[in-house]
Short mmCIF file of N, CA and C in Angstrom, two decimals:
data_model
loop_
_atom_site.label_atom_id
_atom_site.label_comp_id
_atom_site.label_asym_id
_atom_site.label_seq_id
_atom_site.Cartn_x
_atom_site.Cartn_y
_atom_site.Cartn_z
N MET W 101 -157.63 13.46 208.98
CA MET W 101 -156.66 12.43 209.82
C MET W 101 -157.20 12.46 211.44
N PRO W 102 -157.19 11.20 212.38
CA PRO W 102 -157.77 11.72 213.35
C PRO W 102 -156.73 12.17 214.22
N ASN W 103 -156.85 12.64 215.37
CA ASN W 103 -156.18 12.90 216.05
C ASN W 103 -155.59 12.17 217.58
N LEU W 104 -154.46 11.57 217.37
CA LEU W 104 -154.16 10.54 218.22
C LEU W 104 -153.38 11.05 219.13
N THR W 105 -153.08 12.26 219.49
CA THR W 105 -152.33 12.81 220.57
C THR W 105 -153.14 13.44 221.54
N ARG W 106 -154.04 13.70 221.44
CA ARG W 106 -154.75 15.38 222.16
C ARG W 106 -156.56 15.10 221.93
N HIS W 107 -157.38 14.95 222.89
CA HIS W 107 -158.62 14.68 222.37
C HIS W 107 -159.60 15.50 223.31
N GLN W 108 -160.27 16.10 222.64
CA GLN W 108 -161.08 16.84 223.92
C GLN W 108 -161.96 16.72 224.93
N PRO W 109 -161.95 16.82 225.93
CA PRO W 109 -162.72 15.86 226.71
C PRO W 109 -163.80 16.33 227.19
N ALA W 110 -164.33 15.39 227.51
CA ALA W 110 -166.36 15.86 228.13
C ALA W 110 -166.37 17.03 228.86
N THR W 111 -166.94 17.90 229.43
CA THR W 111 -166.87 18.89 229.99
C THR W 111 -168.22 18.31 230.84
N THR W 112 -169.50 17.52 229.89
CA THR W 112 -170.66 17.29 230.58
C THR W 112 -170.96 16.15 230.30
N PRO W 113 -171.74 15.43 231.10
CA PRO W 113 -171.93 13.82 230.35
C PRO W 113 -172.58 13.85 229.04
N ASN W 114 -173.21 14.61 228.62
CA ASN W 114 -173.73 14.61 227.20
C ASN W 114 -173.06 14.87 226.36
N ASP W 115 -171.77 15.26 226.56
CA ASP W 115 -170.65 15.59 225.32
C ASP W 115 -170.26 14.39 225.15
N LEU W 116 -170.28 13.42 225.90
CA LEU W 116 -170.28 12.11 225.32
C LEU W 116 -170.38 11.35 224.01
N GLY W 117 -171.88 11.78 224.36
CA GLY W 117 -172.50 11.56 222.56
C GLY W 117 -172.11 11.92 221.83
N ARG W 118 -172.17 13.07 221.71
CA ARG W 118 -171.74 13.84 220.92
C ARG W 118 -170.05 13.68 220.32
N LEU W 119 -169.25 13.51 221.23
CA LEU W 119 -167.91 13.18 220.92
C LEU W 119 -167.75 11.68 219.98
N PHE W 120 -168.27 10.69 220.70
CA PHE W 120 -168.90 9.90 220.08
C PHE W 120 -168.91 9.97 218.76
N VAL W 121 -169.95 10.32 218.07
CA VAL W 121 -170.30 10.43 216.70
C VAL W 121 -169.16 11.12 215.77
N GLU W 122 -168.30 12.31 216.43
CA GLU W 122 -167.45 12.84 216.03
C GLU W 122 -166.19 12.18 215.56
N ARG W 123 -166.03 11.34 216.65
CA ARG W 123 -164.93 10.17 216.28
C ARG W 123 -164.94 8.72 215.83
N ALA W 124 -165.73 8.66 215.73
CA ALA W 124 -166.24 7.57 214.94
C ALA W 124 -166.58 7.09 213.09
N ASN W 125 -166.84 8.83 213.04
CA ASN W 125 -166.83 9.44 211.56
C ASN W 125 -165.59 9.36 210.79
N ALA W 126 -165.07 10.38 211.81
CA ALA W 126 -163.33 10.37 212.03
C ALA W 126 -162.36 9.12 211.79
N GLY W 127 -163.13 8.17 211.89
CA GLY W 127 -162.87 7.10 211.83
C GLY W 127 -161.11 6.85 213.61
N ASP W 128 -161.36 7.92 214.37
CA ASP W 128 -160.47 7.88 214.85
C ASP W 128 -160.90 6.94 216.42
N VAL W 129 -159.66 5.81 216.36
CA VAL W 129 -160.58 4.95 217.57
C VAL W 129 -159.78 5.02 218.91
N GLU W 130 -158.55 5.73 218.88
CA GLU W 130 -158.14 6.15 219.83
C GLU W 130 -158.95 7.40 221.01
N GLY W 131 -159.69 8.00 219.85
CA GLY W 131 -160.05 8.66 220.50
C GLY W 131 -161.41 8.54 221.22
N LEU W 132 -161.86 7.07 220.34
CA LEU W 132 -163.24 6.59 221.28
C LEU W 132 -162.90 6.19 222.58
N VAL W 133 -161.46 5.01 222.25
CA VAL W 133 -161.50 3.94 223.98
C VAL W 133 -161.46 5.24 224.73
N ALA W 134 -160.65 6.70 224.20
CA ALA W 134 -160.60 8.10 225.28
C ALA W 134 -161.84 8.59 225.75
N LEU W 135 -163.31 8.29 225.69
CA LEU W 135 -164.26 8.03 226.23
C LEU W 135 -164.22 6.92 227.24
N TYR W 136 -163.95 6.73 227.13
CA TYR W 136 -163.81 5.52 228.67
C TYR W 136 -162.76 5.69 229.58
N GLU W 137 -163.72 4.88 231.04
CA GLU W 137 -162.64 4.49 232.12
C GLU W 137 -161.75 3.60 231.38
N PRO W 138 -160.35 3.68 232.24
CA PRO W 138 -159.56 1.93 231.97
C PRO W 138 -160.34 1.24 232.02
N GLU W 139 -161.36 0.91 233.04
CA GLU W 139 -162.19 -0.23 233.29
C GLU W 139 -163.24 -0.66 232.90
N ALA W 140 -163.28 0.29 232.11
CA ALA W 140 -165.20 0.44 231.40
C ALA W 140 -165.36 -0.35 230.58
N VAL W 141 -166.94 -1.06 230.68
CA VAL W 141 -167.59 -2.34 230.75
C VAL W 141 -168.43 -2.03 229.20
N LEU W 142 -168.31 -2.28 227.64
CA LEU W 142 -169.21 -1.77 226.45
C LEU W 142 -169.84 -3.22 226.22
N ALA W 143 -170.81 -3.16 226.26
CA ALA W 143 -171.62 -4.37 225.24
C ALA W 143 -171.44 -4.08 223.97
N PHE W 144 -171.26 -5.20 223.31
CA PHE W 144 -171.75 -4.79 221.47
C PHE W 144 -172.10 -6.42 220.59
N PRO W 145 -172.74 -5.40 219.70
CA PRO W 145 -173.62 -6.41 218.85
C PRO W 145 -173.79 -7.74 219.06
N SER W 146 -172.44 -8.55 219.46
CA SER W 146 -172.58 -10.36 219.20
C SER W 146 -173.78 -10.53 220.94
N GLY W 147 -173.58 -9.49 221.69
CA GLY W 147 -174.15 -10.06 222.68
C GLY W 147 -172.88 -10.49 223.68
N ASN W 148 -172.04 -9.81 223.31
CA ASN W 148 -170.19 -9.81 224.31
C ASN W 148 -170.46 -8.54 224.91
N PHE W 149 -169.17 -9.30 225.59
CA PHE W 149 -168.90 -7.42 226.60
C PHE W 149 -167.47 -6.97 226.45
N ALA W 150 -167.13 -5.91 226.32
CA ALA W 150 -165.29 -6.13 226.29
C ALA W 150 -165.42 -4.81 227.74
N SER W 151 -163.86 -5.15 227.94
CA SER W 151 -163.93 -4.50 229.79
C SER W 151 -162.40 -4.17 229.59
N GLY W 152 -162.48 -3.16 229.70
CA GLY W 152 -161.22 -2.45 229.29
C GLY W 152 -161.07 -1.35 228.29
N HIS W 153 -159.67 -0.94 228.64
CA HIS W 153 -159.11 -0.18 226.80
C HIS W 153 -158.70 -1.35 226.36
N THR W 154 -157.96 -2.09 226.34
CA THR W 154 -157.70 -2.82 225.17
C THR W 154 -158.86 -3.63 224.19
N GLU W 155 -159.81 -4.37 224.91
CA GLU W 155 -160.75 -4.92 224.04
C GLU W 155 -161.50 -3.99 223.76
N ILE W 156 -161.57 -2.64 224.56
CA ILE W 156 -162.83 -2.26 223.74
C ILE W 156 -161.82 -1.22 222.64
N ARG W 157 -160.90 -0.74 222.59
CA ARG W 157 -160.03 -0.49 221.01
C ARG W 157 -160.36 -1.63 220.61
N ALA W 158 -159.99 -3.05 221.01
CA ALA W 158 -160.61 -4.08 219.24
C ALA W 158 -161.74 -4.32 218.88
N VAL W 159 -162.18 -3.60 219.82
CA VAL W 159 -164.67 -3.49 219.18
C VAL W 159 -164.09 -2.35 218.03
N TYR W 160 -163.83 -1.66 218.60
CA TYR W 160 -164.02 -0.46 217.85
C TYR W 160 -162.97 -0.17 216.83
N GLN W 161 -161.74 -0.92 216.47
CA GLN W 161 -160.80 -0.95 214.82
C GLN W 161 -161.69 -1.95 214.60
N ASP W 162 -162.90 -3.12 214.34
CA ASP W 162 -163.91 -3.56 213.86
C ASP W 162 -164.76 -2.86 213.23
N LEU W 163 -165.29 -1.96 214.12
CA LEU W 163 -166.12 -0.67 213.48
C LEU W 163 -165.61 -0.08 212.84
N VAL W 164 -164.91 0.71 213.07
CA VAL W 164 -164.58 1.90 212.33
C VAL W 164 -163.49 1.12 210.88
N ALA W 165 -163.45 -0.04 210.70
CA ALA W 165 -162.70 -1.03 209.74
C ALA W 165 -164.00 -0.94 208.13
N THR W 166 -165.08 -0.30 209.44
CA THR W 166 -166.13 -0.85 207.83
C THR W 166 -166.79 0.23 207.38
N ALA W 167 -165.45 1.51 208.36
CA ALA W 167 -166.43 2.94 207.95
C ALA W 167 -168.19 2.88 207.72
N PRO W 168 -168.54 2.70 208.96
CA PRO W 168 -169.90 3.32 209.20
C PRO W 168 -169.74 5.10 209.12
N ALA W 169 -171.55 5.09 208.74
CA ALA W 169 -171.94 6.70 209.35
C ALA W 169 -172.74 7.08 210.34
N PHE W 170 -172.55 7.51 211.33
CA PHE W 170 -172.90 7.77 212.23
C PHE W 170 -173.83 8.71 212.15
N GLN W 171 -174.78 9.06 212.74
CA GLN W 171 -175.89 10.43 212.79
C GLN W 171 -175.94 10.40 214.14
N ALA W 172 -176.14 11.86 214.83
CA ALA W 172 -176.26 12.28 215.83
C ALA W 172 -177.76 11.85 216.40
N GLY W 173 -178.23 10.94 217.32
CA GLY W 173 -179.79 10.82 217.92
C GLY W 173 -180.68 12.29 218.44
N ALA W 174 -181.40 11.50 219.07
CA ALA W 174 -182.13 12.27 220.33
C ALA W 174 -181.54 12.18 221.45
N GLN W 175 -180.54 12.70 222.06
CA GLN W 175 -180.22 12.75 223.29
C GLN W 175 -181.02 13.20 224.23
N GLU W 176 -181.45 12.24 225.38
CA GLU W 176 -181.95 13.21 226.76
C GLU W 176 -181.10 13.65 227.36
N PRO W 177 -181.36 14.64 228.52
CA PRO W 177 -180.88 14.92 229.12
C PRO W 177 -180.56 13.94 230.14
N ALA W 178 -178.70 14.22 230.43
CA ALA W 178 -178.18 13.69 231.59
C ALA W 178 -179.02 13.89 232.84
N MET W 179 -178.88 12.50 233.56
CA MET W 179 -179.66 12.17 234.81
C MET W 179 -178.31 12.07 235.85
N ILE W 180 -177.82 13.15 236.59
CA ILE W 180 -176.77 13.24 237.20
C ILE W 180 -176.91 13.43 238.64
N SER W 181 -176.46 12.34 239.68
CA SER W 181 -176.62 12.24 240.50
C SER W 181 -175.25 12.04 241.19
N GLY W 182 -174.22 13.03 241.75
CA GLY W 182 -172.68 13.34 242.44
C GLY W 182 -172.34 13.16 240.93
N ASP W 183 -171.25 12.08 241.21
CA ASP W 183 -170.03 11.93 240.22
C ASP W 183 -170.77 10.82 239.27
N LEU W 184 -171.94 10.25 238.88
CA LEU W 184 -172.89 9.37 238.03
C LEU W 184 -173.24 10.26 237.46
N ALA W 185 -173.67 9.73 236.14
CA ALA W 185 -174.71 10.23 235.20
C ALA W 185 -175.07 8.91 234.47
N LEU W 186 -176.56 9.31 234.33
CA LEU W 186 -177.27 8.16 233.19
C LEU W 186 -177.08 9.11 231.83
N THR W 187 -176.64 8.59 230.88
CA THR W 187 -177.13 9.52 229.90
C THR W 187 -177.93 8.24 228.65
N SER W 188 -178.20 8.47 227.42
CA SER W 188 -179.71 7.72 226.30
C SER W 188 -179.56 8.71 225.23
N THR W 189 -179.92 8.45 224.51
CA THR W 189 -180.14 8.44 223.01
C THR W 189 -180.82 7.58 222.21
N ARG W 190 -181.99 8.36 221.74
CA ARG W 190 -182.40 7.55 220.52
C ARG W 190 -181.58 7.88 219.56
N LEU W 191 -181.35 6.66 218.89
CA LEU W 191 -180.79 6.49 217.16
C LEU W 191 -181.48 6.53 216.24
N VAL W 192 -181.09 7.70 214.86
CA VAL W 192 -182.08 7.33 213.96
C VAL W 192 -182.68 6.50 213.41
N GLY W 193 -182.15 5.22 213.54
CA GLY W 193 -182.50 3.91 213.32
C GLY W 193 -183.57 3.33 214.41
N GLY W 194 -183.62 4.01 215.26
CA GLY W 194 -184.68 3.55 216.63
C GLY W 194 -184.03 2.83 217.75
N ALA W 195 -183.10 2.73 217.40
CA ALA W 195 -182.16 1.84 219.03
C ALA W 195 -182.02 3.18 220.26
N VAL W 196 -181.90 2.33 221.02
CA VAL W 196 -181.79 2.81 222.05
C VAL W 196 -180.41 3.03 222.86
N THR W 197 -179.63 4.16 223.12
CA THR W 197 -178.28 3.50 224.05
C THR W 197 -178.42 4.54 225.26
N VAL W 198 -178.03 3.65 226.33
CA VAL W 198 -177.61 3.90 227.89
C VAL W 198 -176.42 3.94 228.54
N GLU W 199 -175.47 4.61 228.91
CA GLU W 199 -173.97 4.92 229.61
C GLU W 199 -174.27 5.19 230.86
N ILE W 200 -173.48 4.84 231.48
CA ILE W 200 -173.06 5.19 232.78
C ILE W 200 -171.96 5.93 232.80
N ALA W 201 -172.27 7.73 233.29
CA ALA W 201 -170.84 8.49 232.77
C ALA W 201 -170.08 8.36 234.38
N HIS W 202 -168.99 9.05 234.61
CA HIS W 202 -168.34 9.04 235.64
C HIS W 202 -167.60 10.14 235.91
N ARG W 203 -167.92 10.96 236.89
CA ARG W 203 -166.95 12.25 236.68
C ARG W 203 -165.75 12.01 237.50
N GLN W 204 -165.02 12.55 236.94
CA GLN W 204 -163.12 12.29 236.50
C GLN W 204 -162.51 13.17 237.89
N PRO W 205 -161.55 13.28 238.64
CA PRO W 205 -161.36 14.23 239.48
C PRO W 205 -160.68 15.90 238.92
N ASP W 206 -160.57 15.74 237.46
CA ASP W 206 -160.26 16.59 237.38
C ASP W 206 -162.03 17.42 236.40
N GLY W 207 -162.72 16.60 236.67
CA GLY W 207 -164.36 17.56 235.80
C GLY W 207 -165.13 16.89 235.33
N THR W 208 -163.93 16.52 234.71
CA THR W 208 -164.31 15.96 233.57
C THR W 208 -165.38 14.58 233.22
N TRP W 209 -165.73 13.64 231.70
CA TRP W 209 -166.58 12.62 232.28
C TRP W 209 -165.97 11.57 231.17
N LEU W 210 -166.26 10.67 232.09
CA LEU W 210 -166.18 9.38 230.83
C LEU W 210 -167.49 8.47 231.35
N TRP W 211 -167.21 7.48 230.24
CA TRP W 211 -168.46 6.02 230.28
C TRP W 211 -167.67 5.46 230.99
N ALA W 212 -168.34 4.40 232.51
CA ALA W 212 -167.92 3.60 232.63
C ALA W 212 -168.05 2.26 232.31
N ILE W 213 -169.80 2.24 231.45
CA ILE W 213 -170.67 1.34 231.49
C ILE W 213 -171.37 2.38 229.94
N ASP W 214 -171.30 1.02 228.91
CA ASP W 214 -172.14 1.74 227.70
C ASP W 214 -172.87 0.62 227.06
N GLN W 215 -173.67 0.53 227.18
CA GLN W 215 -174.85 -0.44 226.04
C GLN W 215 -175.59 0.02 224.49
N PRO W 216 -174.61 -0.38 224.16
CA PRO W 216 -175.10 0.61 222.70
C PRO W 216 -176.41 0.55 221.86
N ASN W 217 -177.18 -0.42 222.70
CA ASN W 217 -178.42 -0.72 222.13
C ASN W 217 -179.45 -1.45 222.92
N ILE W 218 -180.39 -1.02 223.72
CA ILE W 218 -181.21 -1.65 224.61
C ILE W 218 -182.41 -2.30 224.14
N LEU W 219 -182.61 -1.69 223.14
CA LEU W 219 -183.62 -2.48 222.34
C LEU W 219 -183.55 -3.08 221.03
N ARG W 220 -183.49 -5.02 221.61
CA ARG W 220 -182.95 -5.52 220.83
C ARG W 220 -184.20 -6.82 219.88
#
């Protein structure tokens, strides 16, 4: 059963990808939303963008309803500059993700921009 009350924070930018796979496979929509800043932007397959937690939640509710199985891909080391980091992963099927993570005041990391597939 998804943990809807407390979620492990990302202490490094690269934690975000691992946490995404764990939470998506668990069907934990709130856990997925918790990986993003409140005003984050997420691209999704229809070519649209979701802005903010409410819209991102709707995207992930639709996604987990189909119960896909996610596998960890080959994650590149994060490129960090101050409080920003570029993360990317080559997924098992060949897609490549690119995200901008932002260090929070408490030292944890959240995604601010998420492009799940730059190879279309």
